[in-house]
Short mmCIF file of C-alpha atoms and ligand atoms in Angstrom, two decimals:
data_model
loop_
_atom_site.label_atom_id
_atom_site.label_comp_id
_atom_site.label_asym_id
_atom_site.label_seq_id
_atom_site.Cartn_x
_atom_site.Cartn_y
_atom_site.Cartn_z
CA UNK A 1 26.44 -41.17 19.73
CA UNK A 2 25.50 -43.74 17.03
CA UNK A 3 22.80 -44.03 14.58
CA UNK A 4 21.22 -47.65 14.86
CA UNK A 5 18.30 -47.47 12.34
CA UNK A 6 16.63 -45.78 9.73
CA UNK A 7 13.12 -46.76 8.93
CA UNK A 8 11.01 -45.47 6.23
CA UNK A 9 6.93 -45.44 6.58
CA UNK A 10 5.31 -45.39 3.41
CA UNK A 11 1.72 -44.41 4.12
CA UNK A 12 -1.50 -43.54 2.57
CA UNK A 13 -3.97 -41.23 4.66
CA UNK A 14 -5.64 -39.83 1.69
CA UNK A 15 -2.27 -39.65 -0.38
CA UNK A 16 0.98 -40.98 -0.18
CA UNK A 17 4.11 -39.99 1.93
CA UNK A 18 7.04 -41.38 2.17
CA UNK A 19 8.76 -40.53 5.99
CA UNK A 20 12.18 -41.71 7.06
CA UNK A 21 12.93 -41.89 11.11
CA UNK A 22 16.63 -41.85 12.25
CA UNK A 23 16.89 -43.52 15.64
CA UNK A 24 19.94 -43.63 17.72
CA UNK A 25 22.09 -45.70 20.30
CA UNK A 26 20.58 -42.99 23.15
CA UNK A 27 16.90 -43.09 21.89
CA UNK A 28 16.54 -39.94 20.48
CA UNK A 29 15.07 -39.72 17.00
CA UNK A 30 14.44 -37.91 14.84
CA UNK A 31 12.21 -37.72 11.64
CA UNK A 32 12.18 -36.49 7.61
CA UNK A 33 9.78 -36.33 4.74
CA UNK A 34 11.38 -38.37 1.78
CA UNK A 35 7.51 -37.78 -0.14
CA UNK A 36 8.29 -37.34 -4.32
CA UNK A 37 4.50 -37.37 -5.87
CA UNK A 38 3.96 -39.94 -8.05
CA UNK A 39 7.67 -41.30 -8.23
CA UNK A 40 7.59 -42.16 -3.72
CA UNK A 41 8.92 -45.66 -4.18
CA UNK A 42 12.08 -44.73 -6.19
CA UNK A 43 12.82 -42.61 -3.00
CA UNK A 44 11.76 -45.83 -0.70
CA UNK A 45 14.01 -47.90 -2.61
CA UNK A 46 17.09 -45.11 -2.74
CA UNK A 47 16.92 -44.98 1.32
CA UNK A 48 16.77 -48.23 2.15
CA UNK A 49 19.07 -50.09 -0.22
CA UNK A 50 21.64 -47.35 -1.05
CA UNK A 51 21.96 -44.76 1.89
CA UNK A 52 20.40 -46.71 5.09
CA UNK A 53 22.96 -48.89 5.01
CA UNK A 54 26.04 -45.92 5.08
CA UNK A 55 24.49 -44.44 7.76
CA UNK A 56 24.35 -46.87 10.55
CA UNK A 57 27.29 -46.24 13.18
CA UNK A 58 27.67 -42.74 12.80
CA UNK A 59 27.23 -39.99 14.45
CA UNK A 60 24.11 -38.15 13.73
CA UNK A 61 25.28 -34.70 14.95
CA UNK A 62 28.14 -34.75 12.20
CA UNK A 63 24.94 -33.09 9.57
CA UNK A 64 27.67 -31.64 7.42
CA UNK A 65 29.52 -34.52 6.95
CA UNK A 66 26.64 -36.49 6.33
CA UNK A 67 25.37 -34.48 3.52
CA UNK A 68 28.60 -34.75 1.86
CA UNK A 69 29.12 -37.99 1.95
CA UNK A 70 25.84 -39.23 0.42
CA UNK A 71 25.98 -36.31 -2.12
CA UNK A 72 29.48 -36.60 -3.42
CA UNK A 73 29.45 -39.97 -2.41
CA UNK A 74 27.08 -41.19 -4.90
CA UNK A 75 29.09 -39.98 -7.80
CA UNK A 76 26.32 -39.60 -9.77
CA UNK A 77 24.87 -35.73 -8.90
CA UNK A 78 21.59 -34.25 -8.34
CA UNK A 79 18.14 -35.62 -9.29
CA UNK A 80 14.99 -35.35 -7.66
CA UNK A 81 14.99 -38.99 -6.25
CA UNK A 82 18.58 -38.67 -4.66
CA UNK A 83 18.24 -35.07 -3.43
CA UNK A 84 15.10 -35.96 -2.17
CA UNK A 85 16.61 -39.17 -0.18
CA UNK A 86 19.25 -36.72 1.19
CA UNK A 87 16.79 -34.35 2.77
CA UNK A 88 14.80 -36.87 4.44
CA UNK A 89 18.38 -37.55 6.06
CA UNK A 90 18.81 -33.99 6.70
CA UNK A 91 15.73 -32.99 8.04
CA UNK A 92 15.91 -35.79 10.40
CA UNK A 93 19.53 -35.12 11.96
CA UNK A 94 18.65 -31.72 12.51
CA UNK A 95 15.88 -32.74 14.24
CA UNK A 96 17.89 -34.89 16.55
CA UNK A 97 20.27 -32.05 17.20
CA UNK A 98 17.76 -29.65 17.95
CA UNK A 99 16.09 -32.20 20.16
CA UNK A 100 19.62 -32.82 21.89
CA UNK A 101 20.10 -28.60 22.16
CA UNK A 102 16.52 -29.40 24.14
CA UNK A 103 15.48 -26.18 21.34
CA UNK A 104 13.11 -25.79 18.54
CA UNK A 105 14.89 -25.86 15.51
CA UNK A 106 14.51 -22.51 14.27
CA UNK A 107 16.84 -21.19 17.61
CA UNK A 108 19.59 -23.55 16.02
CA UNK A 109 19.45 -21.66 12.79
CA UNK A 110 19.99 -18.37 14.44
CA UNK A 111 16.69 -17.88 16.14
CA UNK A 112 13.29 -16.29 15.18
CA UNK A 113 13.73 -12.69 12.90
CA UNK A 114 10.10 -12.60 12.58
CA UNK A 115 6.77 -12.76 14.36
CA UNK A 116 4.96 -15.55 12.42
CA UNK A 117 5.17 -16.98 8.64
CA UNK A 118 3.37 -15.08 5.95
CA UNK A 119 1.29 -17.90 4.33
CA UNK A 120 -0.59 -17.80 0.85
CA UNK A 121 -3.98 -20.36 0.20
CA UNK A 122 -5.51 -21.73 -2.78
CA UNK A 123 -8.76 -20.15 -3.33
CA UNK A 124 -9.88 -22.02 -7.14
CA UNK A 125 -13.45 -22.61 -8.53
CA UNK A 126 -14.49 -23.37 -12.08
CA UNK A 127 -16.15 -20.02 -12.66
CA UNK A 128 -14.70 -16.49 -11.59
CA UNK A 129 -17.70 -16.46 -9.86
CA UNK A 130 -16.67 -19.59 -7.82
CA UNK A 131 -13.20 -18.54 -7.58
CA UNK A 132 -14.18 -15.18 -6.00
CA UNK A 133 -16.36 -16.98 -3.24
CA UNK A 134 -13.16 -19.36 -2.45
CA UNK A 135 -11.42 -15.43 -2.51
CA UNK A 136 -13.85 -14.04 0.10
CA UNK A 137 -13.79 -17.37 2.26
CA UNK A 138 -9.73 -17.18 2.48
CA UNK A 139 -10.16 -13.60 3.28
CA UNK A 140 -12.50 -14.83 6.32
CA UNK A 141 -9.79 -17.28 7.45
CA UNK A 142 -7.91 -14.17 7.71
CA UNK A 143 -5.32 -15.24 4.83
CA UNK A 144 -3.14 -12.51 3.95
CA UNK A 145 -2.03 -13.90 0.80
CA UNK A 146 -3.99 -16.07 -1.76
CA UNK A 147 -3.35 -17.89 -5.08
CA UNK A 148 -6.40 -17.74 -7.49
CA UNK A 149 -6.96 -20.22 -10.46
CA UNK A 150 -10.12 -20.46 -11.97
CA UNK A 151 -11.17 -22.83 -14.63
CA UNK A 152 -10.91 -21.79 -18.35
CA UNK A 153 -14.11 -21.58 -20.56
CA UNK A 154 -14.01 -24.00 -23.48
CA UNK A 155 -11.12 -26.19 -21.31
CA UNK A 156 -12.68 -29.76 -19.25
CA UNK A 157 -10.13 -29.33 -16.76
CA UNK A 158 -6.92 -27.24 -15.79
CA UNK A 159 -4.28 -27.40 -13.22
CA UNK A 160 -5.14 -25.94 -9.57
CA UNK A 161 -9.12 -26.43 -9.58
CA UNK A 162 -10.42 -29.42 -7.86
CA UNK A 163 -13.39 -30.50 -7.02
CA UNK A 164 -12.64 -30.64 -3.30
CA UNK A 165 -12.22 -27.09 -2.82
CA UNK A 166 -9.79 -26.97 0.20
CA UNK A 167 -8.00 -30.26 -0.50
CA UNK A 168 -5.98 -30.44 -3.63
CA UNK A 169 -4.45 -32.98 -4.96
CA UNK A 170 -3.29 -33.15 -8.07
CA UNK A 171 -2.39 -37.25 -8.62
CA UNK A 172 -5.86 -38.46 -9.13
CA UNK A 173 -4.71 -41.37 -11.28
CA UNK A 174 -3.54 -45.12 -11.01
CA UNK A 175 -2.53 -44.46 -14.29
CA UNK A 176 -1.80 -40.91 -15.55
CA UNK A 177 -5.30 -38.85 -16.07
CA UNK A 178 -5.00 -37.07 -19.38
CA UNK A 179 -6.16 -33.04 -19.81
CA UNK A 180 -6.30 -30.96 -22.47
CA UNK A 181 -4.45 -27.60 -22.97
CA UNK A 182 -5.37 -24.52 -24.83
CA UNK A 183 -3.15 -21.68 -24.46
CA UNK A 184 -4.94 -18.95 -26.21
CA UNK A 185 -8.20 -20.11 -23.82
CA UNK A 186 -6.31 -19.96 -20.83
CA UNK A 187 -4.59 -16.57 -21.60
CA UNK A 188 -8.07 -14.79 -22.36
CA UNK A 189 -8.93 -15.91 -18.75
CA UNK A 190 -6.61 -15.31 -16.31
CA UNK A 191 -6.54 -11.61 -16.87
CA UNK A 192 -10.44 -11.51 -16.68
CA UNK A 193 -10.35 -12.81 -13.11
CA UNK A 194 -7.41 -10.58 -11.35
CA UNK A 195 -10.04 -7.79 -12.81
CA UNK A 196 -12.84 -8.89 -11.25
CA UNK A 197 -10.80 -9.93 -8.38
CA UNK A 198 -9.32 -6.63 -7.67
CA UNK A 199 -12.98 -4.76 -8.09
CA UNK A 200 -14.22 -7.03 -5.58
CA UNK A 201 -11.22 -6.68 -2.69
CA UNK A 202 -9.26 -3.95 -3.28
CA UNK A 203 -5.45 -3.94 -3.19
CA UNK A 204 -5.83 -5.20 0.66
CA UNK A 205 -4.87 -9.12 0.12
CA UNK A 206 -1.60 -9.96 -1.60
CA UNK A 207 -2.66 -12.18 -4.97
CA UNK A 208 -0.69 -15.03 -6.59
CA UNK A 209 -1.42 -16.95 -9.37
CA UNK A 210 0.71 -20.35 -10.75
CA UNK A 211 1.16 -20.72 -14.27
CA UNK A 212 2.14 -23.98 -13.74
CA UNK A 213 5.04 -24.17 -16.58
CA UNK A 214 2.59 -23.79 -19.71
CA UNK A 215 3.20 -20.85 -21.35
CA UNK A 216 6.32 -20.24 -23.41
CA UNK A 217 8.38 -17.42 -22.60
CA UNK A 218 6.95 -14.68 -24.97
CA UNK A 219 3.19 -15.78 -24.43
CA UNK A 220 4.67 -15.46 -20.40
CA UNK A 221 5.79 -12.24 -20.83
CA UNK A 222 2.70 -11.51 -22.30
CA UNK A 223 0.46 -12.43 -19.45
CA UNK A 224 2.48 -10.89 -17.34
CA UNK A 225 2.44 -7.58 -18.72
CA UNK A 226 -1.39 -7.47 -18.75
CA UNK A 227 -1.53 -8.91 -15.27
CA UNK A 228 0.34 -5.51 -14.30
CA UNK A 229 -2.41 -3.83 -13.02
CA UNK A 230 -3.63 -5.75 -10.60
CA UNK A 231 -0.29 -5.83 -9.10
CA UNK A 232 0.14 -9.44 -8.08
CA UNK A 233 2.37 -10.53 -5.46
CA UNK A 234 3.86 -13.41 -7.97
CA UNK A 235 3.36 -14.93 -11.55
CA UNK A 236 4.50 -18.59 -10.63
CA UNK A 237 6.18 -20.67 -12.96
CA UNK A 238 5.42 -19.02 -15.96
CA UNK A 239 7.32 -21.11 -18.49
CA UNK A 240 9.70 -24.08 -17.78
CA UNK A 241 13.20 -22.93 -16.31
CA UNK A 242 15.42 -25.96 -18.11
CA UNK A 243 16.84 -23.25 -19.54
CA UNK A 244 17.80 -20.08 -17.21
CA UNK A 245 17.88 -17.81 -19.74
CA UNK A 246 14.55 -17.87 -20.68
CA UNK A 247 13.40 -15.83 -18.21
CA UNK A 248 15.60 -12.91 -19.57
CA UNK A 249 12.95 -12.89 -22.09
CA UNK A 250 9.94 -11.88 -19.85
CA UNK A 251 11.93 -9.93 -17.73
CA UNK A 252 12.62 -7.33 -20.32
CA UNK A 253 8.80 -6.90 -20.83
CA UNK A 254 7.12 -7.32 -17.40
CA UNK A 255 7.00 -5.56 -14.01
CA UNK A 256 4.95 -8.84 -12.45
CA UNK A 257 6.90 -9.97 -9.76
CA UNK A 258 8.08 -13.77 -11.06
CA UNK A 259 8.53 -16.89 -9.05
CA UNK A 260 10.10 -19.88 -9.89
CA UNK A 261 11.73 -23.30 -8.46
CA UNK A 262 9.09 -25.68 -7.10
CA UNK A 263 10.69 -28.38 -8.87
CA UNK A 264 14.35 -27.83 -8.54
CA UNK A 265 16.53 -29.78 -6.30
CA UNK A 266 20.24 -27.97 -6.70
CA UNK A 267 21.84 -24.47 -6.08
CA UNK A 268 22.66 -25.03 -9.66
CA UNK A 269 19.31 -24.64 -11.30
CA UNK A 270 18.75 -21.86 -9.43
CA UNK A 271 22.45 -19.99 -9.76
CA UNK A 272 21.37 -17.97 -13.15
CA UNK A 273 18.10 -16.96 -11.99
CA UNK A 274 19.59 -15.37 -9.02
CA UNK A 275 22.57 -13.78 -9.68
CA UNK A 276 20.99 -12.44 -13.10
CA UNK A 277 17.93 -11.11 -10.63
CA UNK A 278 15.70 -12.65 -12.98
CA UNK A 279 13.42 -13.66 -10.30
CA UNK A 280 11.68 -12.58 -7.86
CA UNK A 281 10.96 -15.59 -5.48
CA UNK A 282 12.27 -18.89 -5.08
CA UNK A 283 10.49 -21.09 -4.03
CA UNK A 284 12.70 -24.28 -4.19
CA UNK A 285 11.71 -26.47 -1.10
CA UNK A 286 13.38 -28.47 1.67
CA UNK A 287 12.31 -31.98 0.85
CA UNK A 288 13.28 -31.89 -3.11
CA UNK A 289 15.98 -29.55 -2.57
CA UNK A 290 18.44 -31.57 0.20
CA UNK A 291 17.22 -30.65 3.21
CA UNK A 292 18.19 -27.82 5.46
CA UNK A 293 21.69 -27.94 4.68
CA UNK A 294 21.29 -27.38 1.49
CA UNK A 295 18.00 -25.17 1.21
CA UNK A 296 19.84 -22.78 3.65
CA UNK A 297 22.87 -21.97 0.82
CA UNK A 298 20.33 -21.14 -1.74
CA UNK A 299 18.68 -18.42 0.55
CA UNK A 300 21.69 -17.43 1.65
CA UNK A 301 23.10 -16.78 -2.57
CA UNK A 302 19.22 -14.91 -2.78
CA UNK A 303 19.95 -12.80 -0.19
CA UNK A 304 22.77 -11.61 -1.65
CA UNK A 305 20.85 -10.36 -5.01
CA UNK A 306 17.26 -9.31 -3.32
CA UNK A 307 15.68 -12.49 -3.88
CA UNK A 308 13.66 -13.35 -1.50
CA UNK A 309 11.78 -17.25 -0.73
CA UNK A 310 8.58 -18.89 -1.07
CA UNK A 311 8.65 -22.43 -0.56
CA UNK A 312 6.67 -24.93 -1.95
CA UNK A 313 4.16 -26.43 0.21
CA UNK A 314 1.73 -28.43 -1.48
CA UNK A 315 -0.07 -31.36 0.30
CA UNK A 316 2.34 -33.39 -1.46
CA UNK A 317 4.89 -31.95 0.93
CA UNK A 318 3.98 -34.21 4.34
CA UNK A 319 3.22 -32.09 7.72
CA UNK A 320 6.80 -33.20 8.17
CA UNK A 321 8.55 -30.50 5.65
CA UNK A 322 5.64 -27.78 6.52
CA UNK A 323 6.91 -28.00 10.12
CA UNK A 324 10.99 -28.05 8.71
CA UNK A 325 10.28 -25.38 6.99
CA UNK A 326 8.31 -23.20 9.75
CA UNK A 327 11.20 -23.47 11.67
CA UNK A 328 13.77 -22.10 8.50
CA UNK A 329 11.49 -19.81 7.51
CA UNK A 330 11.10 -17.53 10.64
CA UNK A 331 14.88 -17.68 11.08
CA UNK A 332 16.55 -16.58 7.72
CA UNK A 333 16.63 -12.85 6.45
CA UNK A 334 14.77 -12.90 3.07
CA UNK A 335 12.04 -15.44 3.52
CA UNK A 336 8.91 -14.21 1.51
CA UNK A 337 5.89 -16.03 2.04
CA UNK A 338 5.45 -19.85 2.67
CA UNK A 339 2.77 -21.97 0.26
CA UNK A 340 -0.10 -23.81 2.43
CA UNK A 341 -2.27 -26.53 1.38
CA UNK A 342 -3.89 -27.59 4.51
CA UNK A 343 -3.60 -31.56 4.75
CA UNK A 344 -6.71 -33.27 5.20
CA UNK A 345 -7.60 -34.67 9.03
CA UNK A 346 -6.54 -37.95 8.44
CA UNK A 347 -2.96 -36.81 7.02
CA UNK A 348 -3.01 -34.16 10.31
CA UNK A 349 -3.72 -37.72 12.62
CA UNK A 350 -0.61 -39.74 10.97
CA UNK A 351 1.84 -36.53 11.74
CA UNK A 352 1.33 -35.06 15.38
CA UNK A 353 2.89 -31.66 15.11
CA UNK A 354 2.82 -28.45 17.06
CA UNK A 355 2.64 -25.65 14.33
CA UNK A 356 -0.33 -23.08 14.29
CA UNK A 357 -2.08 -20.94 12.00
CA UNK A 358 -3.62 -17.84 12.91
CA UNK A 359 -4.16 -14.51 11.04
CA UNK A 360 -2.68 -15.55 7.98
CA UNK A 361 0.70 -16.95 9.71
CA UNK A 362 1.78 -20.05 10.48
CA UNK A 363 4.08 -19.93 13.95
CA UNK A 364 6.54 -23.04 14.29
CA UNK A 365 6.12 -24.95 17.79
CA UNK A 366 8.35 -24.54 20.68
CA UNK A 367 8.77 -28.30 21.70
CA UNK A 368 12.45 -29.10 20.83
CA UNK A 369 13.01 -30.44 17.60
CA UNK A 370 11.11 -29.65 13.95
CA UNK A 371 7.53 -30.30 15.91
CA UNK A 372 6.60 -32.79 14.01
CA UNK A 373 6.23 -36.79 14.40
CA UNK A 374 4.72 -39.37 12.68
CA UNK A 375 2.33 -42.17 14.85
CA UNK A 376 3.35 -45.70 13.17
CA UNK A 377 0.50 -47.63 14.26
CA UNK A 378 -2.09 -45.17 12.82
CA UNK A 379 0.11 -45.22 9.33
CA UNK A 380 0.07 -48.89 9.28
CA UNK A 381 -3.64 -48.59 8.89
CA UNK A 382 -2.97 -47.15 5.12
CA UNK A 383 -1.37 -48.67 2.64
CA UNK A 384 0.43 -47.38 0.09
CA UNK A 385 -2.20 -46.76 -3.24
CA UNK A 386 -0.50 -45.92 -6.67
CA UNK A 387 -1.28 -42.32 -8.01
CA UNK A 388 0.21 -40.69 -10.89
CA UNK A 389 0.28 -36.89 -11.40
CA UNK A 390 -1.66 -36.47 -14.61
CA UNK A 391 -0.37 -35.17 -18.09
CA UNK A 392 -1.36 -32.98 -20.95
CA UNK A 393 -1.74 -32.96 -24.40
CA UNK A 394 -2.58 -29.88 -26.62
CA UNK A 395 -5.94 -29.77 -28.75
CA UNK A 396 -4.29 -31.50 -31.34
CA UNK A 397 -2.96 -34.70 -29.27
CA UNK A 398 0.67 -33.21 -28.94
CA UNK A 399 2.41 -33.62 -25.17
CA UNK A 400 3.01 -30.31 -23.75
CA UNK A 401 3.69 -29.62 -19.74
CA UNK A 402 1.11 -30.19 -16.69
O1 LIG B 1 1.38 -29.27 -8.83
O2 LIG B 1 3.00 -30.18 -5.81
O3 LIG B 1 2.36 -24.54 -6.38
N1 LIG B 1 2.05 -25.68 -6.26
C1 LIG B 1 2.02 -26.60 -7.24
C2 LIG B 1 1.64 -28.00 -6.79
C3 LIG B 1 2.20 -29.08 -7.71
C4 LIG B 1 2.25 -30.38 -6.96
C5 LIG B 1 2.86 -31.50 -7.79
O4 LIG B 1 3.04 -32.64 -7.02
O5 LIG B 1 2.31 -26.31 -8.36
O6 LIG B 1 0.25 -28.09 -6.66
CO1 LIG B 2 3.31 -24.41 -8.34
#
């Protein structure tokens, strides 16, 4: 069995995504998500005029060798554009093989060891008020798990409240948008809302919050110690994770359980933070992190030290990597819960797939293969639009993290 062609479809349905199809001498294909927000044609070009080329006339069942080859075979290492390109490959052959086994994916990775995928929503609003609405709606959905941001008074904008409340996205920009940051505003806030929050509902729902990589690692450890008693499910991001070690720092002061990894792509960021247990969660993801072959040895390390996953899944992440990672999720030991951002109609139109949600879970499909496909002729219809993620400055003008 040979592959004969890659193709990547660079569409627009509200947002961009970048999707690469494998198709082979037999006609089976199968499909990845190659989508990095706001940097997608670095990843377009990487495919198509660096690994394309390698992979035409092999054999698409050799997944292993694959992976190896275009990782150590670049020479140059890690990198969200490469690791990215590799996973689209990845995804994609294991979604031939499982379409050759005639099974879902998730029975080739050992089959299901749970009876749906915990999920967490985005319930945000510029008030508390607001935010505690978007609460009681997710609650109505019949989400077990939500992630609550609320705007911060005396702050135009902040990260995770948008205007369209069940939509997000965050690159809004042909040219980066610019916000303003306050840390002392936003650290008044946050514990104000998990108060009211908990008055409202109770210790019933689980409740997440993302700091988003703002805070430093004291001012971390000091939200997360206040955020103790409204026992959140995870503290996401709460300071940058360049460095590991940082997080040794707010470990030593807070029970608040802490995620961490959304924008990793290597075992190697992760290695410290898991074998020092100074997470929690992590949530590294299949499309930035090289695929299932890769994703699958960092569970396997957190398993080993009680750390369980949460994978990103912003609507960044195409329906093709929410449906990948259905299918990993059910089947390894110490998932946690899975992040959901629904995708807007017109994104849900472009990428057939056969995942459900219902009751808070998401269930994988049962057609052979990941589930999910992409419909060309409907993804012709939009072009690719440049969007940048935005940046932000502090009150005084200085850069500091989105
Ligand atoms: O800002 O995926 O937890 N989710 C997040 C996301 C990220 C976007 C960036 O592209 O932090 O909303
Ligand atoms: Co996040």
């Amino acid at each position: 069995m040979k592959i004969i062609e890659g193709k990547v479809i660079v569409t627009c349905p509200g947002r961009n995504f970048v999707t690469l199809k494998i198709i082979t001498d037999e006609g089976v294909y199968g499909i990845g998500d190659a989508t990095l927000n706001g940097r997608e044609l670095s990843v377009v070009s990487y495919l198509e005029d660096h690994v394309i080329p390698c992979l035409i006339g092999r054999d698409p069942q050799q997944i292993e060798d694959i992976w190896q080859y275009l990782y150590r075979g670049a020479y140059w290492r890690r990198g969200p554009v490469t690791m990215s390109a590799i996973a689209a490959v990845d995804m994609a052959l294991w979604d031939i093989k499982a379409k050759l086994a005639k099974m879902p994916l998730y029975q080739l990775l050992g089959g299901r060891c749970r009876e749906g995928v915990m999920v967490y929503g985005h319930a945000n609003g510029t008030t508390i008020d607001d935010t505690l609405g978007e609460l009681d709606r997710y609650m109505s959905m019949g989400y077990k798990a939500i992630r609550l941001q609320t705007g911060v008074p005396g702050l135009k904008s902040t990260y995770g409240v948008s205007g369209d409340k069940m939509y997000y996205e965050p690159a809004d920009g042909d040219l980066p948008t610019e916000n303003v940051w306050s840390t002392e505003k936003y650290l008044d806030s946050v514990p104000k809302l998990f108060e009211r929050a908990r008055e409202k509902v109770g210790f019933g729902p689980h409740l997440l919050h993302d700091v988003h990589h703002r805070l430093t690692p004291i001012e971390a450890a000091r939200l997360g110690k206040s955020l103790e008693p409204y026992r959140l499910f995870w503290l996401e991001d709460a300071t940058v994770a360049d460095n590991p070690e940082s997080f040794r720092l707010i470990r030593q002061h807070t029970t608040t359980p802490l995620a961490v990894g959304e924008v990793f792509n290597s075992i190697h960021d992760c290695r410290t933070l898991i074998q020092e247990q100074l997470i929690d969660y992590i949530r590294c993801t299949l499309v930035h992190t090289g695929g299932i072959t890769h994703l699958r040895r960092i569970a396997s390390l957190a398993d080993l030290y009680q750390v369980r996953t949460g994978c990103h899944g912003a609507t960044d992440l195409s329906p093709v990597s929410m449906g990948a990672a259905l299918n990993f999720d059910i089947s390894i030991p110490n998932f946690g819960v899975q992040e959901y951002m629904r995708h807007t109609k017109e994104t849900d139109e472009v990428f057939p797939h056969n995942y459900t949600f219902k009751n808070g879970y998401l269930m994988p499909g049962e057609t052979p293969g990941h589930g999910v496909d992409i419909d060309e002729k409907l993804a012709a219809k939009y072009p690719y639009k440049r969007a940048f993620l935005p940046v932000n400055r502090l009150e005084d003008g200085s850069m500091t993290n989105w």
